[in-house]
Coordinates of C-alpha atoms in Angstrom, one line a residue:
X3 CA 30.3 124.9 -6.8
X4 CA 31.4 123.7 -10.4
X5 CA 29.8 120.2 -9.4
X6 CA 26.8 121.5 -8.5
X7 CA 26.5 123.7 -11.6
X8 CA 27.3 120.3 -13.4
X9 CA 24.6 118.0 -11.7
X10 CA 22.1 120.8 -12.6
X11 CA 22.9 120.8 -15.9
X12 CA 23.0 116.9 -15.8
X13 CA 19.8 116.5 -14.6
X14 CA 18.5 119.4 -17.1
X15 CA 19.7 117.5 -20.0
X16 CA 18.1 113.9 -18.3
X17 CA 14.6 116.4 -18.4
X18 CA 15.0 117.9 -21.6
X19 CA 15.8 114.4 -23.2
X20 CA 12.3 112.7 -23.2
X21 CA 10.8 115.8 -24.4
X22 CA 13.2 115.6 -27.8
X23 CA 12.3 111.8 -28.0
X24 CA 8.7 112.4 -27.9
X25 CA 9.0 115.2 -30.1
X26 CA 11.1 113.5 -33.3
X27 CA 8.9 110.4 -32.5
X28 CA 6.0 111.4 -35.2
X29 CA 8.8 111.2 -37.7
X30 CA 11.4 108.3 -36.3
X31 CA 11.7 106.5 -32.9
X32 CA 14.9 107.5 -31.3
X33 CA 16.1 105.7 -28.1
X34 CA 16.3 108.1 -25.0
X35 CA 19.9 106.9 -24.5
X36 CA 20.4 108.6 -28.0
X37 CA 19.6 112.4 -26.9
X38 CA 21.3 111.9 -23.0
X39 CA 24.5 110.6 -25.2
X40 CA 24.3 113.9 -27.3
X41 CA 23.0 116.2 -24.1
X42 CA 26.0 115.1 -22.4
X43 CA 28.9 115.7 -25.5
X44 CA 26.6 119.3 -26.1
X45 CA 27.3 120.3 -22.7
X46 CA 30.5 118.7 -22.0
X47 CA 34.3 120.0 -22.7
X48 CA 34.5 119.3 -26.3
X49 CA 31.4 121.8 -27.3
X50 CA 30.1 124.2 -25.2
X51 CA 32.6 123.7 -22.2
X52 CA 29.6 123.9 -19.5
X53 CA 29.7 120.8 -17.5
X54 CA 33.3 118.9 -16.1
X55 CA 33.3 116.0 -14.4
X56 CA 34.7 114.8 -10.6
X57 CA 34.4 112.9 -7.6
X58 CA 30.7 113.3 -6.8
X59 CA 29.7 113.2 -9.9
X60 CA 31.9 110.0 -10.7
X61 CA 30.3 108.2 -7.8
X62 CA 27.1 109.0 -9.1
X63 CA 27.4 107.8 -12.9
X64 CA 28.9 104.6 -11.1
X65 CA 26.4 104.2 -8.9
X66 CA 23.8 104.7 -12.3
X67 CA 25.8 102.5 -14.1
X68 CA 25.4 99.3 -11.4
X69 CA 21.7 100.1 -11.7
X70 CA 21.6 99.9 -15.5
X71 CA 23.3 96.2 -15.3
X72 CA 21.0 95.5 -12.4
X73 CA 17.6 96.2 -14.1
X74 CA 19.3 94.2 -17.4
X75 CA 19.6 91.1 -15.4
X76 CA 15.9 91.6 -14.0
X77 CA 14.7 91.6 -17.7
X78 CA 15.9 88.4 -18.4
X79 CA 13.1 85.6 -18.0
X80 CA 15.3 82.2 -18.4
X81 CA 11.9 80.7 -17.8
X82 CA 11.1 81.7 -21.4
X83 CA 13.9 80.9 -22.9
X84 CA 14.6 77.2 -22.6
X85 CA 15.4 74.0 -24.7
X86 CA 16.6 73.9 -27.9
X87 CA 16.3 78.3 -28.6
X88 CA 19.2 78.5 -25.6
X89 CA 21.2 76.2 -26.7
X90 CA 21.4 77.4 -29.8
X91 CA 21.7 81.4 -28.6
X92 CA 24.5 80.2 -26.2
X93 CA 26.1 78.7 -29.5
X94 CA 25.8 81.9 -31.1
X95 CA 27.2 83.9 -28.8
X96 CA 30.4 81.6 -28.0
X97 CA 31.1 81.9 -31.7
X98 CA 30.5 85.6 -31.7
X99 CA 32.9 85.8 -28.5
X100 CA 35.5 83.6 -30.5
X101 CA 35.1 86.2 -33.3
X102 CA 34.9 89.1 -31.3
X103 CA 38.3 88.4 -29.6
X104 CA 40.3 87.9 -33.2
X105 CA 38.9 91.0 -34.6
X106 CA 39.5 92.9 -31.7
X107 CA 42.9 91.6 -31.2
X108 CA 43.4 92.8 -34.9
X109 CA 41.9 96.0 -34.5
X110 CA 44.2 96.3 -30.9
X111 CA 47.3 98.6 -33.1
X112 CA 49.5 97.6 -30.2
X113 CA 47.7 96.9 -27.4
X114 CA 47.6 93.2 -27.9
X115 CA 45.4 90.7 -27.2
X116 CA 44.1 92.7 -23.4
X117 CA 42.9 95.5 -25.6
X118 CA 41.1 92.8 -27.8
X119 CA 39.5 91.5 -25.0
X120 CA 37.7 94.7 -24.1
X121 CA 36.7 95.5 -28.2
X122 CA 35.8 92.1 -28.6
X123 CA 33.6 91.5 -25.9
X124 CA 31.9 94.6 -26.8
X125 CA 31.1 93.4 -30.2
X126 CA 29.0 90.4 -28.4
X127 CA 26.7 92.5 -26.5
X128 CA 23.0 93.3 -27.4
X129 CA 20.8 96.1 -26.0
X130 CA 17.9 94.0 -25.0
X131 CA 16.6 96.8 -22.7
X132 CA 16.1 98.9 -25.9
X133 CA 14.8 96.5 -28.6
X134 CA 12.0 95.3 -26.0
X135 CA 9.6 98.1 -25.6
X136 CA 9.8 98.3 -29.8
X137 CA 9.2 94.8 -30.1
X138 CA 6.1 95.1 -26.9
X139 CA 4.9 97.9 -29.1
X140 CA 5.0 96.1 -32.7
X141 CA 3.0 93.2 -31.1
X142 CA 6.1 90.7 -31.6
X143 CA 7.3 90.3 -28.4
X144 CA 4.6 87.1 -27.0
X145 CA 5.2 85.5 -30.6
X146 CA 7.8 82.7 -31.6
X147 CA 10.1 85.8 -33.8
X148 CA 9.6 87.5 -29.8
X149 CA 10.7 84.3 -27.8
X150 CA 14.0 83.8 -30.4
X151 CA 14.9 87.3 -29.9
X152 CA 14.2 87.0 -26.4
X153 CA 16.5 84.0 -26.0
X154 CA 19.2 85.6 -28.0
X155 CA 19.4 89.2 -26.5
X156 CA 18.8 87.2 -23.0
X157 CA 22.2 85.3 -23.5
X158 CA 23.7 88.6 -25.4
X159 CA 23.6 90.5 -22.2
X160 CA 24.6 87.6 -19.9
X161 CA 27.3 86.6 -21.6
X162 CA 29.3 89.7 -21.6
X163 CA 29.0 90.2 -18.1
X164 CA 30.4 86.6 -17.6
X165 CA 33.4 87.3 -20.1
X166 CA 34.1 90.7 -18.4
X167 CA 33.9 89.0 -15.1
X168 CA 36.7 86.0 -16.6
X169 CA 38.5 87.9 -18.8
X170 CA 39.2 91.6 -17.8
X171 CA 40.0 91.4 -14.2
X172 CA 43.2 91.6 -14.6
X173 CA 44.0 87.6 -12.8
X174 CA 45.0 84.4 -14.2
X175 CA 41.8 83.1 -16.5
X176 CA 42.2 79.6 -13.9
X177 CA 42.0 82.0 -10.9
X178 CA 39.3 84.0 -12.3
X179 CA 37.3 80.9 -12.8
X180 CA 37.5 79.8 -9.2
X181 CA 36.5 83.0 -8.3
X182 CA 33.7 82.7 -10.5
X183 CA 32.6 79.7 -9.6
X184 CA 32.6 80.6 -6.1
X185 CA 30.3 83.6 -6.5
X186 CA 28.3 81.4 -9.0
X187 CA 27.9 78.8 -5.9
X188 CA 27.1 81.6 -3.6
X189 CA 24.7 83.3 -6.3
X190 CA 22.9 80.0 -6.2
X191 CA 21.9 80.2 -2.8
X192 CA 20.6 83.1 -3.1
X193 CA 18.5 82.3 -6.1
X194 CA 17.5 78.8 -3.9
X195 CA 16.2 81.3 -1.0
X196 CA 14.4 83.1 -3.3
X197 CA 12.4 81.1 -5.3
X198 CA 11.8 78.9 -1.6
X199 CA 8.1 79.6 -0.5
X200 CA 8.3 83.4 1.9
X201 CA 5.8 82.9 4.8
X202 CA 2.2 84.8 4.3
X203 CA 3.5 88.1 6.1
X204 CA 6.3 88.7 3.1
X205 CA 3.8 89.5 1.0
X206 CA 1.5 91.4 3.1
X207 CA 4.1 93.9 4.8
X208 CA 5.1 94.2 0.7
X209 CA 1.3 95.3 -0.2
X210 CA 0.6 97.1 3.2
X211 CA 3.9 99.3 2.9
X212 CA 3.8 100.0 -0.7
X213 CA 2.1 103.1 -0.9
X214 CA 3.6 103.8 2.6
X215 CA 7.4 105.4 3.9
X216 CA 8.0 102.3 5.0
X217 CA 8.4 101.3 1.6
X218 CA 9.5 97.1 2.8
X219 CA 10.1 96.0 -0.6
X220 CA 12.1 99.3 -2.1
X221 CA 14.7 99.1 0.3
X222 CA 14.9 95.2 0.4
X223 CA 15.9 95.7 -3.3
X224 CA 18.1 98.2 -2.6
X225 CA 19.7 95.6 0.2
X226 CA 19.8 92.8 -2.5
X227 CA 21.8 95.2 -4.9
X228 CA 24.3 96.7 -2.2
X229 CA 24.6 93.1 -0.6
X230 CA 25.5 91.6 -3.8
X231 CA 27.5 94.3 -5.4
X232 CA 29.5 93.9 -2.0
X233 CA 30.1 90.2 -2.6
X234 CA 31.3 91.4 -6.2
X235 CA 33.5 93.1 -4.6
X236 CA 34.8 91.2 -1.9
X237 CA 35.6 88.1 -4.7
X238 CA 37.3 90.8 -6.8
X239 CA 35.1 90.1 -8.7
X240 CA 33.9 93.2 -11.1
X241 CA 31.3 95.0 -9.4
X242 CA 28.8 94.5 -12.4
X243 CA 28.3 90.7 -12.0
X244 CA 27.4 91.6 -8.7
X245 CA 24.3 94.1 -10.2
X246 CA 23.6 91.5 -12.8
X247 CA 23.1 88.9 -10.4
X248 CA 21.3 90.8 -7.8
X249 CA 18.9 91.9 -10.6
X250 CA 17.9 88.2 -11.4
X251 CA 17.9 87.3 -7.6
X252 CA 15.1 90.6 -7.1
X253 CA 12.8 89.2 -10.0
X254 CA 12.2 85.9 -8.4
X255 CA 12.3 87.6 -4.7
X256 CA 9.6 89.4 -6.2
X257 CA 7.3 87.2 -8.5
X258 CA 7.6 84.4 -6.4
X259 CA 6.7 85.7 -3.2
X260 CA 4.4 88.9 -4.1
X261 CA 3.6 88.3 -7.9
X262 CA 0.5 90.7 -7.4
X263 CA 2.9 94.0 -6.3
X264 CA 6.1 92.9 -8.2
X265 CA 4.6 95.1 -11.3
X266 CA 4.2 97.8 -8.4
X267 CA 7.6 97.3 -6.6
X268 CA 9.3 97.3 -10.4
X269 CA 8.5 101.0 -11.3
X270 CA 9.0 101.9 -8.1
X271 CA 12.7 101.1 -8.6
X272 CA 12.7 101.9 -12.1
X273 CA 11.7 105.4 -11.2
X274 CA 14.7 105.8 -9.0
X275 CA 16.9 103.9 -12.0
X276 CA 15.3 105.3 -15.0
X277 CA 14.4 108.7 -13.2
X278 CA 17.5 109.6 -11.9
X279 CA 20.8 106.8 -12.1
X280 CA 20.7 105.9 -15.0
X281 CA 20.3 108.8 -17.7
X282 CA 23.1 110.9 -15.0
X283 CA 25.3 108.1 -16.1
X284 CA 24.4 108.2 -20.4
X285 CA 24.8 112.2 -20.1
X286 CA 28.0 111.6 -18.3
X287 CA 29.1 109.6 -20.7
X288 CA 28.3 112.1 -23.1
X289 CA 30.5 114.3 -21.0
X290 CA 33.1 112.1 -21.3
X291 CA 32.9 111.6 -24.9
X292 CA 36.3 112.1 -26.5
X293 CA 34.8 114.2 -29.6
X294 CA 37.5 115.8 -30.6
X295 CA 39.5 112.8 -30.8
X296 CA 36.9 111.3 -32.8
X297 CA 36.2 113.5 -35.7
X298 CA 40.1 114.4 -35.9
X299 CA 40.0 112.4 -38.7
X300 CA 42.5 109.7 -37.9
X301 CA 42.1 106.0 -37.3
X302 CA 38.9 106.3 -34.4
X303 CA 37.3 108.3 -36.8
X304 CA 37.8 105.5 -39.9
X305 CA 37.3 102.5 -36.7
X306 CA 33.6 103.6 -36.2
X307 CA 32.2 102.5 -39.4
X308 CA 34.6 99.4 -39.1
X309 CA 32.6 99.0 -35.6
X310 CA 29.6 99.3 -36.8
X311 CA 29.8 96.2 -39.5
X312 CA 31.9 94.6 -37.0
X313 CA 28.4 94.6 -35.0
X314 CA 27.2 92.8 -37.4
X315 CA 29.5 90.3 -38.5
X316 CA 30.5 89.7 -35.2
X317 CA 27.3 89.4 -33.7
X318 CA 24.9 88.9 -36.3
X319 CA 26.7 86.0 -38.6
X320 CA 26.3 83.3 -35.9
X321 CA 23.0 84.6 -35.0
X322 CA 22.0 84.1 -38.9
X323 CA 24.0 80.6 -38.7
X324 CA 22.0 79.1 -35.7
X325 CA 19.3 80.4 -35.5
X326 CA 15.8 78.2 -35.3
X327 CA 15.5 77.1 -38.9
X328 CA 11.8 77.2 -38.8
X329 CA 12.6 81.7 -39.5
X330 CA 11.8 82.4 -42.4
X331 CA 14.4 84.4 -44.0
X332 CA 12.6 88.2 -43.4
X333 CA 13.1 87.0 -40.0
X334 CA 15.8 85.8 -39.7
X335 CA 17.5 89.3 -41.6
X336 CA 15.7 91.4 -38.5
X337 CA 16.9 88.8 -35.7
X338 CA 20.1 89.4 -37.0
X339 CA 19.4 93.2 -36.9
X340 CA 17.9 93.1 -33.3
X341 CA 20.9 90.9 -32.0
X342 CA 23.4 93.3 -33.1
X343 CA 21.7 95.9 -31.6
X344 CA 24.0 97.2 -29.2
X345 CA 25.1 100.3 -26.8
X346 CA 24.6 99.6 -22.7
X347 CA 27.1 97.0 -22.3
X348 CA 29.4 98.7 -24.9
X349 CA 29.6 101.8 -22.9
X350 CA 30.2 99.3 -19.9
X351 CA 32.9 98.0 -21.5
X352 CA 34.6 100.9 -22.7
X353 CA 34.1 102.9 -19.7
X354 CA 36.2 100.1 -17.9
X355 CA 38.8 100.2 -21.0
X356 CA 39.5 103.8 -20.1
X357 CA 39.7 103.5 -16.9
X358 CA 42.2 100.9 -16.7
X359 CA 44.7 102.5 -19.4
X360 CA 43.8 99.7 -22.0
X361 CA 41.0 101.4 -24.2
X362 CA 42.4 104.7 -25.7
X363 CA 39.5 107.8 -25.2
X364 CA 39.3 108.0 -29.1
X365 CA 38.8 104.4 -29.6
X366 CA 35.9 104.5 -27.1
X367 CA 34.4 107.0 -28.6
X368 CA 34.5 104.9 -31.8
X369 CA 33.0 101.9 -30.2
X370 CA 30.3 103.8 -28.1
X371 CA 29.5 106.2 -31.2
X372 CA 28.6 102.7 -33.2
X373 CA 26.8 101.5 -30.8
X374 CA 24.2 104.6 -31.2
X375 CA 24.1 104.3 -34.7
X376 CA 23.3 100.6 -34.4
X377 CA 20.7 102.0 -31.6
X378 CA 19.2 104.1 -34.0
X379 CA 19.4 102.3 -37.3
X380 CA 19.3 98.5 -37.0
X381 CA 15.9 97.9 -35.0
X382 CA 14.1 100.7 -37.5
X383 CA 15.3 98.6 -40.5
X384 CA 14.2 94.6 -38.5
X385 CA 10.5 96.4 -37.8
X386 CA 10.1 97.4 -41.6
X387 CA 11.3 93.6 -42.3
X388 CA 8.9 92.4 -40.5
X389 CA 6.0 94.7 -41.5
X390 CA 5.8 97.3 -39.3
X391 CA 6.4 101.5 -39.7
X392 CA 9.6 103.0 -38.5
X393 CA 8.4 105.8 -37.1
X394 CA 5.4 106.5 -34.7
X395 CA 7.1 104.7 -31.6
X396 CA 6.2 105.7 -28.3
X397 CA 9.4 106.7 -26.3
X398 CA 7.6 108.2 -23.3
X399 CA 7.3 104.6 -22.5
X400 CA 10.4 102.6 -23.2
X401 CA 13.3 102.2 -21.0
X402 CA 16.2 104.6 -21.1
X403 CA 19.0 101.7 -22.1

C-alpha cells in the first residue's frame, strides 16, 4: 500500500513539474530536472515524510535511469563532430579526468583514491541533454559556437560512461580493459549491422505500424536496449555502457534505415522515457536526497560550493585551454560555462557511490546539489555572453535531463 501511495505521489510531482517550469519561465528558464529534484526532497523523508522508497519503486528509478543514459548516447551525432574539434574535446576531457581524479582523491577524507574515482569522474561530466534545447532555442546550435559545444558535451557524456565502465567496477583496471574491449568489439558489430543497407520491408513495416499496436519499431528499440543492457551485464560490465551503447546503435538503426519515421519513432520512445522513466527516477532521487545531512552544517554542506567551482576548474580549464582558437574570448567564457554544465551523469555517479558503500549520502547530496546549481546558473550566464536573454525559454519543450 505504502508503494502505491509513493508511485502516486511520484508521478504527481513528475505532473506538477512542467507546470512550475512553464510557470517561472517568463522570469528565468529552469530545467525540469530542477523542480522533479525539489518535488522529490519536498515529498520525501527529510520534509514532509510522504513518500519512502522500496523494491518496486527501486526497479523503476533503475529502469528510468538506463533510459536516461540510453537517450544521452542517441543525442550524440559523431558524424558532426569530427577532425580537429574531437581531437581537441577528447584532449580536454583526458586532462579534465586527470584533474578530476587528484581533486577527488583530495577531497576523499579517507576514502582514498576509490572514493576519488567516483567524485572525480563526476566532475568530467556535462549535461548535454540540458544545454541542447537552450542552445536549439537561442539559434546557436547549427553554428560553429553549436558544433564546438556539440563536440565537447558529445565526448563529456561518453567519456564518463567509459571511465565508470574502467574504473568503478570494482576489477583490476587490465581486466576491466579486456572486458571493455570485448564489449567494444561486440558493440561494433552491432553498429556494422546497423549502418548495413535493411531490405525495403524494414522501413515499410516501420511506417505501416507506426500509428498501429503493432508498433515494429517501439519494441525493436526496446529489444536493442534490453539486449544490450544484457550484454552489459553478462561482461560485468556496468549496466549503463550497455544503455549508452544501445542508444547510439538505435540512432543509426533508425536514420539509416527509416530516416523519414526516425523523428516519429524518437518521441514515441521519448514519451515513454521522458513521460514516465525518467522524471520517476529525478523525483526519486529527490527522495533520496540526504537533506538533512546536507544543511547540518558540516563538511557536505562547506563541499557543495567547493563542487561547484570544482565544475569549473575541473571541467571548464581544459575546455578554455584547447578549445578551437578561432573563439573569440565571449565564446570561449560560455563554452566553458556550457561544458561544466552538469547533473545526469553526476547523479549517475553518485547513485552508484552510495550504493556501493564508497560515496557517503551527505557527500552525494553535495555533488548532486552542485550539479543543479550549475543546471540553473551556468548556461543562463553563457546565453547572456553570447547575446541572448536569460529568461523566456521554453521548457514545455526541452528534455527532462
Amino acid at each position: 500500500m505504502a508503494q502505491s501511495v509513493t508511485l502516486i505521489l511520484i508521478m504527481a510531482a513528475a505532473v506538477l513539474a512542467p507546470l512550475l517550469a512553464f510557470g517561472t519561465a517568463r522570469w528565468i528558464s529552469v530545467p525540469l530536472v530542477i523542480f522533479e529534484i525539489l518535488l522529490g526532497v519536498l515529498i520525501g523523508p527529510d520534509v514532509l515524510g510522504w513518500a519512502h522508497t522500496g523494491e518496486v519503486i527501486d526497479v523503476l528509478s533503475q529502469l528510468g535511469l538506463a533510459m536516461l543514459i540510453f537517450l544521452a548516447g542517441y543525442e550524440i551525432r559523431f558524424d558532426e563532430v569530427k577532425g580537429d574539434t574531437l581531437r581537441r574535446s577528447a584532449w580536454a576531457w583526458l586532462s579534465a579526468l586527470a584533474l578530476g581524479l587528484a581533486a577527488g582523491t583530495l577531497l576523499a577524507h579517507g576514502g582514498g583514491f576509490d572514493k576519488g574515482v567516483y567524485v572525480g569522474t563526476a566532475l568530467t561530466s556535462t549535461a548535454l541533454g540540458a544545454i541542447l534545447p537552450m542552445l536549439r532555442d537561442s539559434g546557436d546550435l547549427d553554428g560553429r559556437f553549436g558544433t564546438v559545444t556539440m563536440a565537447m558535451g558529445s565526448v563529456g557524456e561518453f567519456g564518463p560512461v567509459i571511465a565508470m565502465a574502467l574504473l568503478l567496477s570494482g576489477r583490476a583496471p587490465a581486466r576491466s580493459a579486456a572486458l571493455l574491449a570485448a564489449f567494444a568489439v561486440l558493440t561494433a558489430a552491432a553498429v556494422f549491422w546497423a549502418m548495413r543497407p535493411k531490405p525495403p520491408w524494414f522501413a515499410a513495416v516501420i511506417a505501416k505500424t507506426l500509428h498501429s499496436s503493432a508498433q515494429f519499431a517501439v519494441r525493436l528499440v526496446a529489444l536493442v536496449l534490453v539486449a544490450m543492457l544484457g550484454l552489459a551485464q553478462a561482461m560485468g560490465l556496468d549496466v549503463l555502457l550497455g544503455a549508452f551503447a544501445a542508444g547510439l546503435i538505435t540512432r543509426l538503426v533508425l536514420h539509416g534505415a527509416a530516416p523519414e519515421s526516425s523523428g516519429a519513432v524518437l518521441s514515441k520512445v521519448e514519451a515513454v522515457g521522458f513521460g514516465f522513466l525518467v522524471p520517476l527516477f529525478y523525483v526519486v532521487t529527490g527522495i533520496q536526497f540526504d537533506l538533512e545531512a546536507l544543511l547540518a552544517g558540516g563538511r557536505e554542506l562547506l563541499l557543495l560550493p567547493v563542487f561547484l567551482l570544482l565544475f569549473l576548474l575541473v571541467r571548464g580549464l581544459p575546455v578554455w585551454l584547447l578549445a578551437p582558437r578561432d573563439l573569440v574570448r565571449r565564446d570561449r567564457a560560455a563554452l566553458v560555462l556550457f561544458a561544466s554544465t552538469a547533473l545526469p551523469l553526476v547523479v549517475a555517479i553518485t547513485t552508484l557511490g552510495v550504493q556501493d558503500g564508497e560515496l557517503g549520502a551527505g557527500e552525494a547530496a553535495a555533488l548532486v546539489g552542485a550539479g543543479m546549481v550549475s543546471v540553473l546558473v551556468f548556461p543562463l550566464i553563457a546565453l547572456r555572453l553570447r547575446g541572448h536573454a536569460a529568461g523566456g525559454g521554453r521548457p514545455a519543450g526541452e528534455e527532462s535531463w
